[in-house]
Short mmCIF file of C-alpha atoms in Angstrom, two decimals:
data_model
loop_
_atom_site.label_atom_id
_atom_site.label_comp_id
_atom_site.label_asym_id
_atom_site.label_seq_id
_atom_site.Cartn_x
_atom_site.Cartn_y
_atom_site.Cartn_z
CA MET A 200 -36.49 18.53 40.41
CA LYS A 201 -36.74 14.98 38.99
CA LEU A 202 -40.03 13.06 38.16
CA THR A 203 -39.06 10.11 40.52
CA ASP A 204 -38.79 12.64 43.40
CA LEU A 205 -42.61 12.46 43.48
CA GLN A 206 -42.41 8.89 44.78
CA ASN A 207 -41.12 10.42 48.04
CA GLU A 208 -41.85 13.73 49.87
CA VAL A 209 -42.44 16.45 47.39
CA SER A 210 -40.46 19.60 47.61
CA GLY A 211 -42.30 22.95 47.58
CA VAL A 212 -40.05 24.07 44.77
CA TRP A 213 -42.43 22.40 42.30
CA GLU A 214 -45.25 24.69 43.16
CA GLU A 215 -42.99 27.67 43.33
CA LYS A 216 -41.86 27.10 39.75
CA GLY A 217 -45.44 26.72 38.60
CA TYR A 218 -45.64 22.90 38.08
CA GLU A 219 -48.99 21.26 38.61
CA LEU A 220 -48.65 17.91 40.44
CA PRO A 221 -51.09 14.96 40.69
CA SER A 222 -53.47 15.66 43.48
CA TYR A 223 -54.61 12.07 44.02
CA ASP A 224 -53.04 9.13 45.73
CA ARG A 225 -51.20 7.55 42.86
CA GLU A 226 -50.28 4.42 44.74
CA ALA A 227 -53.96 3.80 45.40
CA VAL A 228 -54.70 4.41 41.69
CA LYS A 229 -51.95 1.88 40.64
CA LYS A 230 -53.40 -0.74 43.02
CA LYS A 231 -56.92 -0.46 41.73
CA THR A 232 -55.81 -0.48 38.16
CA SER A 233 -53.61 -3.52 38.68
CA GLU A 234 -56.45 -5.51 40.37
CA ALA A 235 -59.17 -4.54 37.94
CA PRO A 236 -57.80 -2.78 34.75
CA ALA A 237 -60.28 -0.80 32.77
CA TRP A 238 -58.15 0.82 29.92
CA VAL A 239 -55.18 -0.27 28.05
CA HIS A 240 -53.66 1.94 25.35
CA PHE A 241 -51.42 0.83 22.43
CA GLY A 242 -48.98 3.45 21.28
CA ALA A 243 -46.72 5.07 23.69
CA GLY A 244 -45.85 8.24 21.66
CA ASN A 245 -46.06 11.81 22.46
CA ILE A 246 -49.71 12.27 21.38
CA PHE A 247 -50.91 9.79 23.87
CA ARG A 248 -49.07 11.38 26.82
CA ALA A 249 -50.06 14.89 25.68
CA PHE A 250 -53.76 14.25 25.21
CA PRO A 251 -55.60 10.93 26.38
CA ALA A 252 -53.30 10.43 29.29
CA GLU A 253 -53.64 14.20 30.32
CA LEU A 254 -57.41 13.99 29.97
CA LEU A 255 -57.45 11.08 32.30
CA GLN A 256 -55.32 12.98 34.72
CA ARG A 257 -57.92 15.74 34.95
CA LEU A 258 -60.51 13.12 35.95
CA LEU A 259 -58.17 11.72 38.61
CA ASN A 260 -57.37 15.31 39.93
CA ALA A 261 -61.10 16.09 40.11
CA GLY A 262 -61.93 12.85 42.03
CA GLU A 263 -64.24 11.70 39.19
CA TYR A 264 -62.33 8.48 38.59
CA ASP A 265 -59.97 6.11 40.46
CA LYS A 266 -58.14 4.10 37.85
CA GLY A 267 -55.20 4.91 35.59
CA VAL A 268 -54.26 3.70 32.02
CA ILE A 269 -51.89 0.99 31.10
CA VAL A 270 -49.81 1.76 28.04
CA ALA A 271 -48.24 -0.79 25.60
CA GLU A 272 -45.90 -0.16 22.71
CA SER A 273 -45.14 -2.68 19.97
CA PHE A 274 -43.23 -0.66 17.32
CA ASP A 275 -40.46 0.91 19.19
CA HIS A 276 -39.56 -0.84 22.52
CA GLU A 277 -37.03 1.90 23.43
CA ILE A 278 -39.79 4.39 24.22
CA ILE A 279 -40.79 2.13 27.17
CA SER A 280 -37.23 1.39 28.24
CA LYS A 281 -35.98 4.87 27.99
CA ALA A 282 -39.00 7.29 28.29
CA TYR A 283 -41.30 5.44 30.67
CA LYS A 284 -39.71 2.83 33.10
CA PRO A 285 -36.82 5.05 34.30
CA TYR A 286 -39.44 7.65 35.40
CA ASP A 287 -42.21 5.39 36.94
CA SER A 288 -44.27 6.13 33.83
CA LEU A 289 -44.58 9.69 34.98
CA SER A 290 -44.17 12.43 32.31
CA LEU A 291 -44.24 16.21 32.15
CA SER A 292 -46.86 17.81 29.83
CA VAL A 293 -45.76 21.26 28.61
CA VAL A 294 -48.57 23.27 27.01
CA LEU A 295 -47.42 26.14 24.84
CA LYS A 296 -50.15 28.78 24.61
CA ALA A 297 -50.53 31.33 21.87
CA ASP A 298 -50.44 34.17 24.29
CA GLY A 299 -46.90 33.13 25.52
CA THR A 300 -47.90 31.50 28.73
CA ILE A 301 -46.92 28.02 29.59
CA GLU A 302 -48.59 25.22 31.48
CA LYS A 303 -46.52 22.54 33.19
CA LYS A 304 -48.29 19.43 34.49
CA VAL A 305 -46.70 16.26 35.84
CA VAL A 306 -49.05 13.44 34.45
CA GLY A 307 -49.37 10.37 36.58
CA SER A 308 -52.33 8.75 35.08
CA VAL A 309 -50.19 6.11 33.20
CA VAL A 310 -49.52 3.50 35.86
CA GLU A 311 -47.95 0.71 33.97
CA ALA A 312 -45.89 0.60 30.75
CA LEU A 313 -45.38 -2.65 28.76
CA VAL A 314 -43.77 -3.85 25.56
CA ALA A 315 -46.39 -5.43 23.41
CA ASP A 316 -44.05 -8.00 21.93
CA GLN A 317 -43.20 -11.62 22.63
CA ALA A 318 -39.55 -10.43 22.83
CA GLU A 319 -40.50 -9.22 26.32
CA PRO A 320 -42.34 -12.33 27.61
CA ALA A 321 -43.13 -10.96 31.02
CA ASP A 322 -44.77 -7.82 29.56
CA PHE A 323 -46.62 -9.78 26.88
CA ALA A 324 -47.80 -12.34 29.62
CA ARG A 325 -49.07 -9.33 31.51
CA LEU A 326 -51.13 -8.04 28.58
CA PHE A 327 -52.80 -11.49 28.35
CA GLU A 328 -53.73 -11.11 32.09
CA ILE A 329 -55.11 -7.68 31.39
CA PHE A 330 -57.38 -8.95 28.51
CA GLU A 331 -58.52 -11.93 30.69
CA SER A 332 -59.95 -9.43 33.18
CA PRO A 333 -63.74 -8.88 32.88
CA SER A 334 -63.15 -5.24 34.15
CA LEU A 335 -61.32 -4.19 30.99
CA GLN A 336 -63.56 -1.77 29.04
CA MET A 337 -61.53 -0.37 26.31
CA ALA A 338 -58.28 -0.84 24.37
CA SER A 339 -57.32 2.28 22.57
CA PHE A 340 -54.70 2.98 19.85
CA THR A 341 -52.45 5.75 18.59
CA ILE A 342 -50.15 3.75 16.31
CA THR A 343 -50.37 5.80 13.11
CA GLU A 344 -52.25 4.69 10.04
CA LYS A 345 -49.46 2.50 9.07
CA GLY A 346 -49.84 0.47 12.20
CA TYR A 347 -53.09 -1.04 10.86
CA SER A 348 -51.95 -1.88 7.38
CA ILE A 349 -51.56 -5.57 6.50
CA TYR A 350 -50.63 -4.74 2.86
CA ASP A 351 -47.58 -3.16 1.36
CA GLY A 352 -47.75 -0.15 -0.98
CA LYS A 353 -48.44 -2.48 -3.91
CA GLY A 354 -51.39 -4.15 -2.28
CA ASN A 355 -49.54 -7.35 -1.41
CA ILE A 356 -50.07 -8.92 2.05
CA LEU A 357 -46.99 -8.21 4.19
CA PRO A 358 -44.84 -11.30 4.79
CA VAL A 359 -45.14 -10.85 8.68
CA VAL A 360 -48.98 -10.91 8.19
CA GLU A 361 -48.88 -13.93 5.89
CA ALA A 362 -46.84 -15.76 8.46
CA GLY A 363 -49.22 -14.74 11.24
CA PHE A 364 -52.23 -16.16 9.34
CA GLN A 365 -50.56 -19.66 9.63
CA ALA A 366 -49.22 -19.26 13.09
CA LYS A 367 -50.69 -19.78 16.51
CA PRO A 368 -52.34 -16.69 18.02
CA GLU A 369 -49.52 -16.37 20.59
CA GLU A 370 -46.89 -16.29 17.92
CA GLN A 371 -47.63 -13.06 16.06
CA GLY A 372 -45.16 -10.53 14.63
CA HIS A 373 -47.71 -7.90 13.63
CA LEU A 374 -49.59 -5.77 16.17
CA MET A 375 -52.90 -6.53 14.47
CA GLY A 376 -52.26 -10.18 14.99
CA ARG A 377 -51.28 -9.65 18.71
CA VAL A 378 -54.40 -7.74 19.32
CA ALA A 379 -56.52 -10.46 17.75
CA ALA A 380 -54.56 -12.95 20.01
CA LEU A 381 -55.36 -10.97 23.10
CA CYS A 382 -59.06 -10.86 22.14
CA TYR A 383 -58.91 -14.60 21.61
CA ARG A 384 -57.59 -15.08 25.12
CA ARG A 385 -60.47 -12.79 26.41
CA PHE A 386 -62.98 -14.92 24.47
CA GLN A 387 -61.53 -18.11 25.85
CA THR A 388 -61.56 -16.86 29.48
CA CYS A 389 -64.20 -14.41 30.59
CA GLY A 390 -65.91 -13.66 27.27
CA ALA A 391 -66.70 -10.16 28.41
CA PRO A 392 -67.39 -7.38 26.00
CA LEU A 393 -64.70 -4.83 24.89
CA ALA A 394 -64.28 -1.72 22.83
CA LEU A 395 -61.31 -1.46 20.48
CA SER A 396 -61.01 2.27 19.95
CA SER A 397 -58.65 3.86 17.44
CA MET A 398 -57.70 7.33 18.27
CA ASP A 399 -55.44 7.84 15.32
CA ASN A 400 -55.59 10.79 12.94
CA CYS A 401 -56.95 8.92 9.94
CA SER A 402 -60.45 8.67 8.18
CA HIS A 403 -62.79 6.07 9.52
CA ASN A 404 -60.12 4.74 11.91
CA GLY A 405 -62.30 2.33 13.58
CA ASP A 406 -62.86 0.60 10.33
CA LYS A 407 -59.06 0.33 9.70
CA LEU A 408 -58.49 -1.21 13.15
CA LYS A 409 -61.45 -3.59 12.59
CA ALA A 410 -60.11 -4.68 8.99
CA GLY A 411 -56.66 -5.28 10.51
CA VAL A 412 -57.73 -7.48 13.42
CA MET A 413 -60.50 -9.33 11.59
CA ALA A 414 -58.04 -10.33 8.80
CA PHE A 415 -56.32 -12.49 11.36
CA VAL A 416 -59.45 -13.78 13.05
CA ASP A 417 -60.89 -14.84 9.58
CA ALA A 418 -57.61 -16.47 8.49
CA TRP A 419 -57.28 -18.32 11.71
CA ILE A 420 -60.88 -19.68 11.42
CA LYS A 421 -60.16 -20.61 7.73
CA ASN A 422 -56.90 -22.35 8.71
CA GLY A 423 -58.49 -24.27 11.51
CA ILE A 424 -56.32 -22.55 14.19
CA VAL A 425 -59.28 -21.16 16.14
CA GLU A 426 -62.88 -22.09 16.54
CA PRO A 427 -65.65 -20.37 14.43
CA ALA A 428 -67.29 -19.20 17.67
CA PHE A 429 -64.43 -16.72 18.14
CA GLY A 430 -65.40 -15.11 14.89
CA ASP A 431 -69.06 -14.90 16.09
CA TYR A 432 -67.82 -13.14 19.27
CA MET A 433 -65.64 -10.62 17.29
CA LYS A 434 -68.41 -9.78 14.85
CA ASP A 435 -71.01 -9.19 17.53
CA GLU A 436 -71.14 -5.45 18.15
CA ALA A 437 -72.73 -6.11 21.65
CA LYS A 438 -69.43 -7.95 22.46
CA VAL A 439 -66.77 -6.16 20.50
CA SER A 440 -67.05 -2.69 19.04
CA PHE A 441 -64.76 -0.54 16.77
CA PRO A 442 -65.88 3.03 17.36
CA TRP A 443 -64.81 5.88 15.07
CA SER A 444 -63.11 8.87 16.46
CA MET A 445 -61.51 12.21 15.46
CA ILE A 446 -58.47 13.53 17.19
CA ASP A 447 -56.87 16.96 16.73
CA LYS A 448 -53.97 18.13 18.73
CA ILE A 449 -50.61 19.41 17.47
CA THR A 450 -47.85 17.50 19.29
CA PRO A 451 -44.35 18.16 17.78
CA ARG A 452 -41.26 16.47 18.76
CA PRO A 453 -39.70 17.44 22.15
CA ASP A 454 -38.13 20.89 21.52
CA GLU A 455 -34.69 22.12 22.38
CA ASN A 456 -36.08 25.46 23.58
CA VAL A 457 -38.58 23.81 25.87
CA LYS A 458 -35.69 21.72 27.22
CA ASN A 459 -33.69 24.78 28.02
CA MET A 460 -36.61 26.48 29.70
CA LEU A 461 -37.28 23.43 31.91
CA GLU A 462 -33.66 23.11 32.94
CA ALA A 463 -33.66 26.93 33.86
CA ASP A 464 -36.49 25.94 36.31
CA GLY A 465 -34.31 23.27 37.77
CA PHE A 466 -36.14 20.31 36.20
CA GLU A 467 -33.73 17.67 35.36
CA ASP A 468 -35.55 15.11 33.31
CA THR A 469 -34.97 16.73 29.92
CA GLU A 470 -33.08 14.23 27.98
CA LEU A 471 -33.91 14.30 24.15
CA ILE A 472 -34.16 10.75 23.18
CA ILE A 473 -33.80 9.61 19.52
CA THR A 474 -34.32 5.85 19.47
CA ASN A 475 -32.76 3.31 16.98
CA ARG A 476 -36.11 3.44 15.14
CA ASN A 477 -35.81 7.23 14.88
CA THR A 478 -38.65 8.00 17.32
CA TYR A 479 -38.09 11.46 19.05
CA THR A 480 -39.24 11.31 22.71
CA SER A 481 -38.37 12.61 26.03
CA PRO A 482 -39.67 12.43 29.66
CA PHE A 483 -41.46 15.65 28.68
CA VAL A 484 -43.86 16.29 25.78
CA ASN A 485 -44.78 19.69 24.35
CA SER A 486 -48.05 20.42 22.69
CA GLU A 487 -50.50 23.14 21.71
CA GLU A 488 -53.33 24.29 23.98
CA THR A 489 -56.23 23.43 21.69
CA GLY A 490 -57.27 19.81 21.35
CA TYR A 491 -60.40 17.90 20.24
CA LEU A 492 -61.28 14.36 20.61
CA VAL A 493 -64.63 13.13 19.37
CA ILE A 494 -65.50 9.52 19.88
CA GLU A 495 -68.46 7.30 18.72
CA ASP A 496 -70.15 6.26 21.98
CA ARG A 497 -70.09 2.45 21.48
CA PHE A 498 -68.54 0.85 24.52
CA PRO A 499 -70.41 -2.45 25.34
CA ASN A 500 -68.56 -2.87 28.57
CA GLY A 501 -68.82 0.67 29.72
CA ARG A 502 -66.04 3.34 29.89
CA PRO A 503 -64.40 5.75 31.98
CA PRO A 504 -66.44 9.13 32.29
CA LEU A 505 -64.12 10.97 30.00
CA GLU A 506 -66.88 13.32 28.82
CA LYS A 507 -66.17 15.10 32.20
CA ALA A 508 -62.59 15.88 30.93
CA GLY A 509 -63.77 17.35 27.50
CA ILE A 510 -64.08 14.25 25.19
CA LEU A 511 -67.11 14.66 22.98
CA PHE A 512 -69.05 11.30 22.81
CA THR A 513 -71.59 11.20 19.96
CA ASP A 514 -72.84 9.04 17.15
CA ARG A 515 -70.95 7.61 14.13
CA GLU A 516 -72.53 10.06 11.63
CA THR A 517 -71.46 13.10 13.71
CA VAL A 518 -67.89 11.77 14.05
CA ASP A 519 -67.74 11.32 10.35
CA LYS A 520 -68.81 14.99 9.82
CA VAL A 521 -66.36 16.30 12.41
CA GLU A 522 -63.61 14.45 10.71
CA LYS A 523 -64.54 15.73 7.24
CA MET A 524 -64.75 19.13 8.48
CA LYS A 525 -61.20 19.00 9.90
CA VAL A 526 -59.53 16.80 7.38
CA CYS A 527 -61.05 18.19 4.23
CA THR A 528 -61.40 21.91 5.03
CA CYS A 529 -60.61 23.51 8.32
CA LEU A 530 -57.04 22.16 9.28
CA ASN A 531 -55.38 19.36 7.42
CA PRO A 532 -55.50 20.92 3.94
CA LEU A 533 -54.02 24.24 5.33
CA HIS A 534 -51.22 22.23 7.11
CA THR A 535 -50.42 20.42 3.77
CA ALA A 536 -50.33 23.70 1.77
CA LEU A 537 -47.98 25.32 4.33
CA ALA A 538 -45.83 22.07 4.44
CA ILE A 539 -45.35 22.02 0.65
CA TYR A 540 -44.66 25.73 0.13
CA GLY A 541 -42.76 25.98 3.32
CA CYS A 542 -40.20 23.54 2.01
CA LEU A 543 -40.06 25.28 -1.35
CA LEU A 544 -39.49 28.58 0.26
CA SER A 545 -36.89 27.15 2.81
CA TYR A 546 -39.01 27.74 6.00
CA THR A 547 -38.33 25.62 9.01
CA SER A 548 -41.26 26.57 11.22
CA ILE A 549 -45.00 26.76 10.65
CA HIS A 550 -45.49 29.94 12.77
CA GLU A 551 -42.97 31.78 10.63
CA GLU A 552 -44.90 30.84 7.50
CA MET A 553 -47.97 32.39 9.00
CA GLU A 554 -46.00 35.69 9.05
CA ASP A 555 -45.51 35.36 5.20
CA ALA A 556 -48.24 37.42 3.49
CA GLN A 557 -48.63 35.16 0.47
CA LEU A 558 -48.68 31.86 2.56
CA SER A 559 -51.25 33.08 5.06
CA ALA A 560 -53.30 34.45 2.19
CA LEU A 561 -52.94 31.17 0.38
CA ILE A 562 -54.48 29.05 3.16
CA GLU A 563 -57.06 31.69 4.35
CA LYS A 564 -58.60 32.00 0.88
CA MET A 565 -58.35 28.34 0.29
CA CYS A 566 -60.27 27.59 3.51
CA TYR A 567 -62.91 30.35 3.51
CA GLN A 568 -63.45 30.77 -0.27
CA GLU A 569 -62.97 27.21 -1.63
CA GLY A 570 -63.51 24.81 1.23
CA MET A 571 -66.26 26.49 3.26
CA PRO A 572 -68.86 26.33 0.49
CA VAL A 573 -68.79 22.55 0.63
CA VAL A 574 -67.88 22.02 4.38
CA VAL A 575 -69.80 19.46 6.32
CA ASP A 576 -71.22 21.04 9.49
CA PRO A 577 -71.16 18.45 12.27
CA GLY A 578 -73.31 20.46 14.55
CA ILE A 579 -71.35 19.81 17.75
CA ILE A 580 -68.34 22.05 16.50
CA ASP A 581 -68.95 25.17 14.38
CA PRO A 582 -66.58 25.01 11.24
CA LYS A 583 -66.08 28.73 11.03
CA GLU A 584 -64.97 28.96 14.67
CA PHE A 585 -62.89 25.85 14.25
CA ALA A 586 -61.20 27.45 11.30
CA ASP A 587 -60.84 30.93 12.92
CA ALA A 588 -58.93 29.31 15.80
CA VAL A 589 -56.58 27.42 13.45
CA LEU A 590 -55.79 30.48 11.41
CA ARG A 591 -55.71 33.03 14.14
CA LEU A 592 -54.40 31.12 17.22
CA ARG A 593 -53.05 27.74 16.42
CA LEU A 594 -50.93 27.93 13.27
CA PRO A 595 -49.41 31.42 14.15
CA ASN A 596 -48.44 30.28 17.67
CA PRO A 597 -44.76 31.20 17.94
CA PHE A 598 -44.19 28.77 20.82
CA MET A 599 -45.14 25.71 18.83
CA PRO A 600 -41.94 24.18 17.39
CA ASP A 601 -43.64 22.51 14.37
CA SER A 602 -42.02 22.37 10.95
CA PRO A 603 -43.16 21.97 7.26
CA GLN A 604 -40.57 19.14 6.93
CA ARG A 605 -42.37 17.13 9.48
CA ILE A 606 -45.84 17.77 8.19
CA VAL A 607 -45.04 17.12 4.52
CA THR A 608 -44.23 13.49 5.44
CA ASP A 609 -46.41 10.99 3.66
CA THR A 610 -48.17 13.80 1.52
CA SER A 611 -49.16 11.33 -1.16
CA GLN A 612 -51.24 9.48 1.24
CA LYS A 613 -52.90 12.68 2.53
CA LEU A 614 -53.96 14.37 -0.86
CA PRO A 615 -56.93 12.14 -1.59
CA ILE A 616 -58.82 13.18 1.57
CA ARG A 617 -57.38 16.65 2.04
CA PHE A 618 -58.21 17.89 -1.32
CA GLY A 619 -59.79 15.01 -3.43
CA GLU A 620 -62.97 15.14 -1.35
CA THR A 621 -63.52 18.86 -1.88
CA ILE A 622 -62.99 18.41 -5.63
CA LYS A 623 -65.47 15.62 -5.60
CA ALA A 624 -67.94 17.77 -3.68
CA TYR A 625 -67.70 20.52 -6.29
CA GLU A 626 -68.30 17.88 -9.10
CA ALA A 627 -71.34 16.76 -7.20
CA SER A 628 -72.72 20.31 -6.65
CA GLU A 629 -75.43 21.95 -8.79
CA SER A 630 -74.27 25.44 -7.96
CA LEU A 631 -70.54 25.14 -7.84
CA GLN A 632 -68.07 24.76 -10.68
CA VAL A 633 -64.86 22.81 -10.34
CA ASP A 634 -63.10 25.11 -12.76
CA SER A 635 -63.61 28.03 -10.23
CA LEU A 636 -61.05 26.29 -7.99
CA THR A 637 -57.75 28.15 -8.03
CA LEU A 638 -55.90 27.68 -4.77
CA ILE A 639 -56.44 23.97 -4.51
CA PRO A 640 -54.87 23.38 -7.86
CA LEU A 641 -52.02 25.71 -6.85
CA VAL A 642 -51.29 23.43 -3.80
CA LEU A 643 -51.35 20.35 -6.06
CA ALA A 644 -49.07 22.04 -8.56
CA GLY A 645 -46.77 22.97 -5.60
CA TRP A 646 -46.56 19.35 -4.59
CA CYS A 647 -45.49 18.41 -8.13
CA ARG A 648 -42.93 21.14 -7.87
CA TYR A 649 -41.81 19.80 -4.47
CA LEU A 650 -41.09 16.40 -6.03
CA MET A 651 -38.15 18.02 -7.89
CA GLY A 652 -36.39 18.33 -4.42
CA VAL A 653 -35.09 21.94 -5.44
CA ASP A 654 -36.17 25.08 -3.47
CA ASP A 655 -37.09 28.39 -4.92
CA GLU A 656 -33.42 29.50 -5.07
CA GLY A 657 -32.53 26.38 -7.08
CA LYS A 658 -30.85 24.69 -4.09
CA PRO A 659 -31.53 20.98 -3.38
CA PHE A 660 -33.28 19.94 -0.28
CA GLU A 661 -33.99 16.69 1.49
CA GLN A 662 -37.55 15.52 0.92
CA SER A 663 -39.37 13.91 3.81
CA SER A 664 -40.34 10.23 3.83
CA ASP A 665 -43.26 9.20 1.63
CA PRO A 666 -44.13 5.65 0.59
CA ARG A 667 -44.65 6.84 -3.08
CA LEU A 668 -41.95 9.40 -3.18
CA ASP A 669 -39.46 7.46 -5.36
CA GLU A 670 -42.26 6.27 -7.64
CA VAL A 671 -43.61 9.78 -8.41
CA LYS A 672 -40.67 12.00 -8.40
CA LYS A 673 -39.09 10.10 -11.29
CA TYR A 674 -41.61 11.74 -13.57
CA VAL A 675 -40.13 15.21 -12.89
CA ALA A 676 -36.53 13.99 -12.57
CA ASP A 677 -35.46 15.58 -15.77
CA VAL A 678 -37.34 18.86 -15.33
CA ARG A 679 -35.01 21.88 -14.67
CA LEU A 680 -35.79 25.41 -13.56
CA GLY A 681 -36.13 27.64 -16.60
CA GLU A 682 -32.95 29.55 -16.08
CA ASP A 683 -31.02 26.24 -16.03
CA ALA A 684 -32.46 24.87 -19.17
CA ASP A 685 -29.43 25.61 -21.31
CA GLU A 686 -26.93 24.26 -18.80
CA HIS A 687 -28.95 21.19 -18.16
CA PRO A 688 -30.92 20.14 -21.19
CA MET A 689 -34.28 18.65 -20.44
CA ASP A 690 -35.59 15.53 -21.99
CA VAL A 691 -38.85 17.45 -22.17
CA HIS A 692 -39.41 21.14 -23.00
CA PRO A 693 -41.76 23.58 -21.40
CA MET A 694 -44.52 22.84 -24.02
CA ASP A 695 -44.29 19.15 -22.87
CA VAL A 696 -45.40 19.73 -19.35
CA HIS A 697 -48.49 17.41 -20.11
CA LYS A 698 -45.97 14.66 -20.87
CA VAL A 699 -44.33 15.20 -17.50
CA LEU A 700 -47.41 15.44 -15.29
CA GLN A 701 -49.89 13.23 -17.01
CA PRO A 702 -48.93 10.04 -15.12
CA ILE A 703 -49.16 11.92 -11.75
CA LEU A 704 -52.34 13.96 -12.37
CA SER A 705 -54.31 11.15 -13.82
CA ASP A 706 -53.64 8.83 -10.80
CA GLU A 707 -56.82 8.56 -8.75
CA THR A 708 -54.98 6.80 -5.96
CA ILE A 709 -53.12 10.08 -5.38
CA PHE A 710 -55.87 12.67 -5.75
CA ALA A 711 -59.05 10.58 -5.40
CA VAL A 712 -59.96 11.72 -8.91
CA ASN A 713 -58.38 11.92 -12.34
CA LEU A 714 -57.54 15.61 -12.37
CA TYR A 715 -58.09 15.82 -16.14
CA ASP A 716 -61.50 14.21 -16.01
CA ALA A 717 -62.33 16.73 -13.22
CA GLY A 718 -61.37 19.64 -15.42
CA LEU A 719 -58.27 20.59 -13.42
CA GLY A 720 -55.44 18.83 -15.02
CA GLU A 721 -54.58 21.43 -17.45
CA LYS A 722 -54.84 24.16 -14.83
CA VAL A 723 -52.39 22.37 -12.58
CA GLU A 724 -50.08 21.93 -15.48
CA GLY A 725 -50.09 25.64 -16.27
CA MET A 726 -49.33 26.41 -12.66
CA PHE A 727 -46.55 23.94 -12.57
CA ALA A 728 -44.91 25.52 -15.67
CA GLU A 729 -45.20 28.92 -13.76
CA LEU A 730 -43.64 27.40 -10.69
CA THR A 731 -40.66 26.06 -12.72
CA ALA A 732 -40.02 29.17 -14.88
CA GLY A 733 -36.78 29.80 -12.95
CA THR A 734 -35.43 30.72 -9.53
CA GLY A 735 -37.90 32.96 -7.68
CA ALA A 736 -40.82 31.48 -9.73
CA VAL A 737 -42.46 30.01 -6.61
CA ARG A 738 -42.74 33.35 -4.87
CA ALA A 739 -43.83 35.00 -8.11
CA THR A 740 -46.62 32.55 -8.69
CA LEU A 741 -47.80 32.83 -5.08
CA LEU A 742 -47.95 36.60 -5.51
CA LYS A 743 -50.00 36.25 -8.73
CA TYR A 744 -52.63 33.87 -7.30
CA THR A 745 -52.98 35.19 -3.68
CA ALA A 746 -53.12 38.90 -4.48
#
């Protein structure tokens, strides 16, 4: 059983083994898409194949639509050359349900895969052709929050961006410059409307996309590279829109256990690919069953009828509420808490953490007792039902191979939204007191403890990547667990915890507030002292506060 077998006569063994195959004429879909493309997507990673592409597959199977999606990748070219082109852009979606059942679907909705880089001139020329087509309705993105950034961690413009500001549109090294160039070609040729729709898991993602693209547009106009009328086109929401969205679906790296299961079926396309840029991919993608995609319905040139596949289209205010509900209360803070303490307690899977009485109590109480009083109810999704599904079905799912080590990546960038917004809501409340918070400060103290890079048994562990890790961990570099104090004299003593943590806890760029001004700094300091009292102190502190 190979994906490319589907180009020929299909063996009945696929159905016998429980594989759902495309039920439409894929060659006809390819032809219609090539002649009049409607949707191009930037970001060829696992989340795209497991979610937006699979949703489009549902439309095609149901006969509700007749075009596919074209995918383009700018960051890691090997994804295209190794995970798409050898398989005719087909992939296998493996859905791992909490009840132990498995759904296996061959996804054929992706009909063309391109490298969005001048290094592949034929592919890049094809992208220009696509953007010249009046039929194109949307360009969507899952490129991670970093993909939109035109500044480095210190607020300086990236050299590749600065160079792009001075260069011709067709000579861009940053994806935001390339997207601006593609839009310029559209403006020059057909001038038709277009939606640029971010589907990345970050707050107000449409604004991040718009800021990145418009930085190039404005610079080119200022430098006389393009005409001012192009700026008018890009700023006219009847011509170019940047809708907000909220996406929620856990899509871990391709898993060895899933690979073995598929091979037992006789499915052969199971290579686990690690690219030179450290991307983990495969011809198959594994994901959880639950998924939400809520999008602001601003598509000036129309859009595929994706509401028939389960996407919720609504207004910007509602998207914002859904995003805040998820990111500030009902999922992301719980993930971060498990990630931090999972590393400290040497767990390697999220579902195993959910079997830990203290860790499950930590996130349940933090969610229901501290988060829910200030949760934003979006109306279209019930916060309590959403949280119940997270805590009862999604995180405990033993078939989801997700790890705290993956989730703890870039935590310094996540803390302001995931916890800072709740703290600010307490500050603004007339009935709630910030000093009543206990479990949120415990998570923040846990992150400071994580910066030491030593687990609860006193053993070093490798910290996950984070743009501010080197900057902040230096503040705790001389702190030792209490039992080691005599062997490793500290530059600071337990009574000087304030000296150690003050630079971190007062940093509003990390927590969205100065924790001392908010009335939580001293509480976090005290908890940090407890967490560093010796080996076993992390477990003892969790027991104390979650009992």
